[in-house]
Amino acid sequence: MNTTNITAITAESLRKRFHVKGGEPVLAVDDVSFRINPGEIVALLGPNGAGKTTTIDMLLGLTAPESGRCTLYGMAPKKAINRGLIGVIQQTGSLINEWTVGQLLSYIASTYAVPRPVEEVMAETDLTKLARRRIGKCSGGQIQRLRLAIALIPDPLLLILDEPTAGMDVNARRKFWALMREQANAGRTIVFATHYLTEAEEFAERTIIMAEGSIVADESTATLRARTLKQHLTANIAPAQLDTLLQQLRKLRIGTDWHLDVIGHRVKLEGTALEPAALAILSAPGTSGFEMTSATLEDTFRALTDDNSNTSQNSQNLEV
């Protein structure tokens, strides 16, 4: 089967509630839809409880959606996984602590018709020197590299990772993502859930942001990053200088992404590359109360996820 031109992941109107004994059902995922094409590197970003893990569980066929459907390379998730098209790293799931790293990988390889050589996968994931180490003696970072090795045994087209660096220290996290960059360079499609903003910013080409079970943003990470260039400038202008300054600012504004407001004698600008406007304002005699700040990607993320009930309003306010 040629999967080159087949959508890697299709999620259509996924919805899932969990029933809590003695309480109201909890809506974990609400009308989630997206498509991921072969070769994409996508972050599923959101705070804890946003619905990321439940969404991934539905993508993998581990839990059935209440409504909606999902396919991996045009087939049911379990069929795609059984064919070795999908490699998975999950948050949970214990390994056999008494076995060695090499024993476990050899066993996993024996369950596939055409596995990759275990020695090759261990070298790729920097586990060769740990082949005889018992799993119970491995560190958190080593365990995650082992989970990655397990996922790579069938030589999958798609890697799905659920919070793959949770619990790792900074150095272990850095090493893990270096390994993942190698997998991306090898042409694998990669989808990973994370609540670490920097992981999405540094590694993903596209970011899907979830909050309270819904998607509140789905765009290229570069576009999200561009929002961080947004600046806010305010200043009090001397009455005698206001008209002249406004004429200057309106000329400077041509071809830019500025939004200009005037309230009394106070000027407010919002947009990107406000430095020329700042220079003009500071050069005007009698200017006071000058303030200029820059938004960060964290600000964008917080605005989109803190209050999902106001998502639409937040998105409009953040548009550049």
Coordinates of C-alpha atoms in Angstrom, one line a residue:
M1 CA 0.0 0.0 0.0
N2 CA 1.4 3.4 -1.0
T3 CA 0.7 5.8 1.9
T4 CA 2.6 8.8 0.5
N5 CA -0.5 10.7 -0.6
I6 CA -2.9 9.4 2.1
T7 CA -3.6 11.7 5.1
A8 CA -1.7 10.4 8.1
I9 CA -4.3 11.3 10.7
T10 CA -8.0 12.3 10.2
A11 CA -10.0 13.3 13.2
E12 CA -13.6 14.2 12.6
S13 CA -15.8 15.8 15.3
L14 CA -14.4 13.7 18.1
R15 CA -16.3 13.9 21.3
K16 CA -15.8 12.0 24.6
R17 CA -17.4 12.2 28.0
F18 CA -16.4 10.3 31.1
H19 CA -19.0 9.3 33.6
V20 CA -18.1 9.9 37.2
K21 CA -19.9 7.9 39.9
G22 CA -22.4 10.1 41.7
G23 CA -21.6 13.2 39.6
E24 CA -22.3 14.8 36.2
P25 CA -20.5 13.4 33.1
V26 CA -17.2 15.2 32.4
L27 CA -16.7 16.4 28.8
A28 CA -13.1 15.6 28.1
V29 CA -13.1 16.2 24.3
D30 CA -15.6 18.3 22.5
D31 CA -16.0 18.3 18.7
V32 CA -12.3 18.0 17.9
S33 CA -11.4 17.9 14.2
F34 CA -8.1 18.1 12.3
R35 CA -6.0 16.4 9.6
I36 CA -2.3 15.7 9.6
N37 CA -0.5 15.1 6.4
P38 CA 2.6 12.8 5.9
G39 CA 5.8 14.6 6.8
E40 CA 4.3 17.1 9.3
I41 CA 5.6 17.7 12.7
V42 CA 2.7 18.7 14.9
A43 CA 2.5 19.7 18.6
L44 CA -0.7 19.1 20.5
L45 CA -0.3 21.8 23.1
G46 CA -2.4 22.6 26.2
P47 CA -2.4 22.7 30.0
N48 CA -3.0 19.5 32.0
G49 CA -6.6 18.5 31.6
A50 CA -7.0 20.1 28.2
G51 CA -8.0 16.8 26.5
K52 CA -4.7 16.0 24.8
T53 CA -4.3 12.5 26.2
T54 CA -8.0 11.6 25.6
T55 CA -7.6 12.7 22.0
I56 CA -4.5 10.6 21.5
D57 CA -6.2 7.6 23.1
M58 CA -9.0 7.9 20.6
L59 CA -6.5 8.3 17.7
L60 CA -4.8 5.1 18.8
G61 CA -8.1 3.2 19.3
L62 CA -7.5 2.8 23.0
T63 CA -10.8 4.4 23.8
A64 CA -13.9 4.8 21.5
P65 CA -15.2 8.2 20.8
E66 CA -18.8 8.9 21.9
S67 CA -19.3 10.5 18.5
G68 CA -17.1 11.3 15.5
R69 CA -14.4 9.1 13.9
C70 CA -10.7 8.9 13.3
T71 CA -8.4 7.1 10.9
L72 CA -4.7 6.6 10.5
Y73 CA -3.6 6.4 6.9
G74 CA -7.2 5.8 5.9
M75 CA -7.7 2.8 8.1
A76 CA -9.0 2.0 11.6
P77 CA -6.3 2.9 14.2
K78 CA -5.8 -0.7 15.5
K79 CA -5.3 -2.0 11.9
A80 CA -2.7 0.7 11.2
I81 CA -0.9 -0.1 14.4
N82 CA -1.0 -3.8 13.8
R83 CA 0.6 -3.2 10.4
G84 CA 3.5 -1.4 12.0
L85 CA 2.7 2.0 10.5
I86 CA 2.5 3.7 13.9
G87 CA 5.0 4.0 16.7
V88 CA 3.7 5.1 20.1
I89 CA 5.2 6.6 23.3
Q90 CA 2.5 6.9 26.0
Q91 CA 2.6 8.5 29.4
T92 CA 1.5 5.3 31.2
G93 CA 2.3 1.7 30.8
S94 CA 4.8 -0.3 32.9
L95 CA 7.8 -2.2 31.5
I96 CA 9.2 -5.4 32.9
N97 CA 11.8 -4.2 35.4
E98 CA 13.5 -7.6 35.7
W99 CA 14.3 -7.7 32.0
T100 CA 17.3 -6.0 30.4
V101 CA 17.0 -3.4 27.7
G102 CA 18.2 -5.8 25.1
Q103 CA 15.9 -8.6 26.2
L104 CA 12.8 -6.3 26.0
L105 CA 13.7 -4.9 22.6
S106 CA 14.4 -8.4 21.2
Y107 CA 11.0 -9.6 22.5
I108 CA 9.2 -6.6 20.9
A109 CA 11.0 -7.3 17.6
S110 CA 9.9 -10.9 17.6
T111 CA 6.2 -9.8 17.5
Y112 CA 6.6 -8.1 14.1
A113 CA 6.9 -9.8 10.7
V114 CA 9.7 -7.5 9.5
P115 CA 11.2 -5.6 12.4
R116 CA 14.2 -3.4 12.2
P117 CA 17.4 -4.9 13.6
V118 CA 17.5 -4.4 17.4
E119 CA 21.2 -3.4 17.3
E120 CA 20.4 -0.7 14.8
V121 CA 17.6 0.7 16.9
M122 CA 19.7 0.6 20.1
A123 CA 22.5 2.5 18.3
E124 CA 20.0 5.1 17.0
T125 CA 18.5 5.7 20.4
D126 CA 21.8 5.7 22.3
L127 CA 21.0 2.5 24.2
T128 CA 23.8 0.2 23.0
K129 CA 25.8 0.6 26.3
L130 CA 22.6 -0.1 28.2
A131 CA 21.7 -3.4 26.5
R132 CA 22.5 -5.5 29.6
R133 CA 21.1 -3.1 32.1
R134 CA 17.9 -4.1 33.9
I135 CA 15.0 -1.8 33.1
G136 CA 14.4 -1.3 36.8
K137 CA 17.8 0.3 37.1
C138 CA 17.3 2.8 34.2
S139 CA 16.8 6.5 34.8
G140 CA 13.7 8.4 33.6
G141 CA 15.5 9.7 30.5
Q142 CA 16.8 6.2 29.7
I143 CA 13.3 4.8 30.0
Q144 CA 11.9 7.3 27.6
R145 CA 14.7 6.5 25.1
L146 CA 13.8 2.8 25.5
R147 CA 10.1 3.7 24.8
L148 CA 11.2 5.5 21.7
A149 CA 13.3 2.4 20.7
I150 CA 10.2 0.2 21.1
A151 CA 8.2 2.6 18.9
L152 CA 10.9 2.5 16.2
I153 CA 11.2 -1.3 16.0
P154 CA 8.5 -1.7 13.3
D155 CA 10.0 1.2 11.3
P156 CA 6.8 3.3 11.5
L157 CA 5.7 6.1 9.2
L158 CA 4.1 8.0 12.1
L159 CA 5.2 8.6 15.6
I160 CA 2.6 9.6 18.2
L161 CA 4.0 10.8 21.5
D162 CA 2.0 11.6 24.6
E163 CA 4.0 13.9 26.9
P164 CA 7.2 12.1 26.0
T165 CA 9.5 14.2 28.2
A166 CA 7.3 14.4 31.3
G167 CA 9.5 13.9 34.4
M168 CA 12.8 14.4 32.5
D169 CA 15.4 16.9 33.6
V170 CA 16.6 19.5 31.2
N171 CA 19.6 17.5 29.9
A172 CA 17.6 14.4 29.3
R173 CA 14.9 16.4 27.5
R174 CA 17.5 18.0 25.3
K175 CA 19.0 14.6 24.4
F176 CA 15.5 13.2 23.7
W177 CA 14.6 16.0 21.3
A178 CA 17.9 15.6 19.5
L179 CA 16.9 12.0 18.8
M180 CA 13.5 13.1 17.6
R181 CA 15.0 15.6 15.2
E182 CA 16.9 12.7 13.7
Q183 CA 13.6 10.9 13.2
A184 CA 12.0 14.0 11.6
N185 CA 15.0 14.3 9.3
A186 CA 14.5 10.6 8.3
G187 CA 11.0 11.6 7.1
R188 CA 8.8 10.3 9.8
T189 CA 5.5 12.2 10.6
I190 CA 5.6 13.2 14.2
V191 CA 2.7 14.2 16.5
F192 CA 3.4 14.9 20.1
A193 CA 1.3 16.1 23.0
T194 CA 3.0 18.4 25.5
H195 CA 2.3 21.1 28.0
Y196 CA 5.9 22.5 27.6
L197 CA 5.5 25.6 25.5
T198 CA 9.2 25.6 24.5
E199 CA 9.0 22.1 23.0
A200 CA 6.2 23.2 20.7
E201 CA 8.0 26.4 19.8
E202 CA 11.4 24.7 19.1
F203 CA 10.4 21.5 17.5
A204 CA 6.9 21.6 15.9
E205 CA 6.1 23.0 12.4
R206 CA 2.4 23.3 13.3
T207 CA 0.8 23.7 16.7
I208 CA -2.7 22.7 17.7
I209 CA -3.7 24.3 21.0
M210 CA -6.4 22.7 23.2
A211 CA -8.2 24.0 26.2
E212 CA -11.1 22.4 28.1
G213 CA -11.5 19.7 25.4
S214 CA -11.7 22.0 22.4
I215 CA -9.2 23.3 19.8
V216 CA -8.7 27.0 20.3
A217 CA -5.9 27.4 17.7
D218 CA -4.5 25.4 14.8
E219 CA -1.9 27.1 12.7
S220 CA 1.8 27.0 11.8
T221 CA 4.1 27.5 14.8
A222 CA 5.7 30.3 12.8
T223 CA 2.4 32.1 12.7
L224 CA 2.0 31.7 16.5
R225 CA 5.6 32.8 17.0
A226 CA 4.9 35.9 14.8
R227 CA 2.3 36.9 17.4
T228 CA 5.0 37.1 19.9
L229 CA 6.5 40.0 17.9
K230 CA 3.4 42.0 18.7
Q231 CA 4.2 45.2 20.7
H232 CA 2.1 47.6 22.8
L233 CA 3.0 51.2 23.1
T234 CA 1.3 54.0 25.1
A235 CA 2.3 57.6 25.8
N236 CA 0.8 60.9 26.8
I237 CA 1.3 63.6 24.1
A238 CA 1.4 67.3 24.7
P239 CA -1.8 68.8 23.3
A240 CA 0.1 71.2 21.1
Q241 CA 2.0 68.3 19.5
L242 CA -0.9 65.8 19.1
D243 CA -2.1 66.7 15.6
T244 CA 1.4 66.9 14.1
L245 CA 2.4 63.6 15.7
L246 CA -0.8 61.8 14.6
Q247 CA -0.1 62.9 11.0
Q248 CA 3.4 61.4 11.3
L249 CA 2.2 58.2 12.8
R250 CA -0.5 57.7 10.1
K251 CA 2.2 58.1 7.5
L252 CA 4.4 55.6 9.3
R253 CA 1.5 53.2 9.6
I254 CA 1.1 52.8 5.9
G255 CA 2.0 49.2 4.9
T256 CA 2.3 48.1 8.6
D257 CA 0.3 46.0 11.0
W258 CA -0.3 48.8 13.5
H259 CA -3.6 49.6 15.2
L260 CA -3.7 53.2 16.5
D261 CA -6.1 54.5 19.1
V262 CA -6.2 58.0 20.6
I263 CA -8.0 58.6 24.0
G264 CA -7.8 62.2 24.9
H265 CA -4.1 63.0 24.7
R266 CA -3.0 59.5 25.2
V267 CA -1.8 57.5 22.2
K268 CA -2.1 53.7 22.1
L269 CA -0.4 51.6 19.4
E270 CA -0.6 47.8 18.9
G271 CA 1.2 45.8 16.3
T272 CA 4.6 44.8 15.0
A273 CA 7.8 46.8 14.3
L274 CA 6.7 49.8 16.3
E275 CA 10.2 51.2 16.7
P276 CA 9.8 54.0 14.1
A277 CA 6.6 55.1 15.9
A278 CA 8.4 55.0 19.3
L279 CA 11.1 57.2 17.9
A280 CA 8.6 59.7 16.6
I281 CA 6.7 59.8 19.9
L282 CA 9.8 60.2 22.0
S283 CA 11.0 63.0 19.7
A284 CA 7.8 65.0 20.3
P285 CA 8.3 67.8 22.9
G286 CA 6.4 67.2 26.1
T287 CA 5.8 63.5 25.7
S288 CA 5.3 61.7 29.0
G289 CA 4.2 58.3 30.4
F290 CA 5.9 56.4 27.6
E291 CA 5.6 52.6 27.9
M292 CA 6.4 49.9 25.4
T293 CA 6.1 46.2 25.9
S294 CA 6.3 43.0 23.8
A295 CA 4.0 40.0 24.0
T296 CA 5.5 36.6 24.3
L297 CA 4.4 33.2 23.0
E298 CA 3.5 32.4 26.6
D299 CA 1.2 35.4 26.6
T300 CA -0.6 34.1 23.5
F301 CA -0.8 30.6 24.9
R302 CA -2.2 31.9 28.2
A303 CA -4.8 34.1 26.5
L304 CA -6.0 31.2 24.4
T305 CA -6.2 28.6 27.2
D306 CA -6.9 30.5 30.5
D307 CA -10.6 31.1 29.7
N308 CA -12.0 29.0 27.0
S309 CA -15.4 30.6 27.4
N310 CA -13.9 33.8 26.0
T311 CA -11.8 32.1 23.3
S312 CA -13.3 33.9 20.3
Q313 CA -12.8 37.3 21.9
N314 CA -9.3 36.4 22.9
S315 CA -8.5 35.3 19.4
Q316 CA -9.8 38.5 17.9
N317 CA -7.8 40.6 20.3
L318 CA -4.6 38.7 19.4
E319 CA -4.9 39.1 15.7
V320 CA -2.1 41.1 14.1

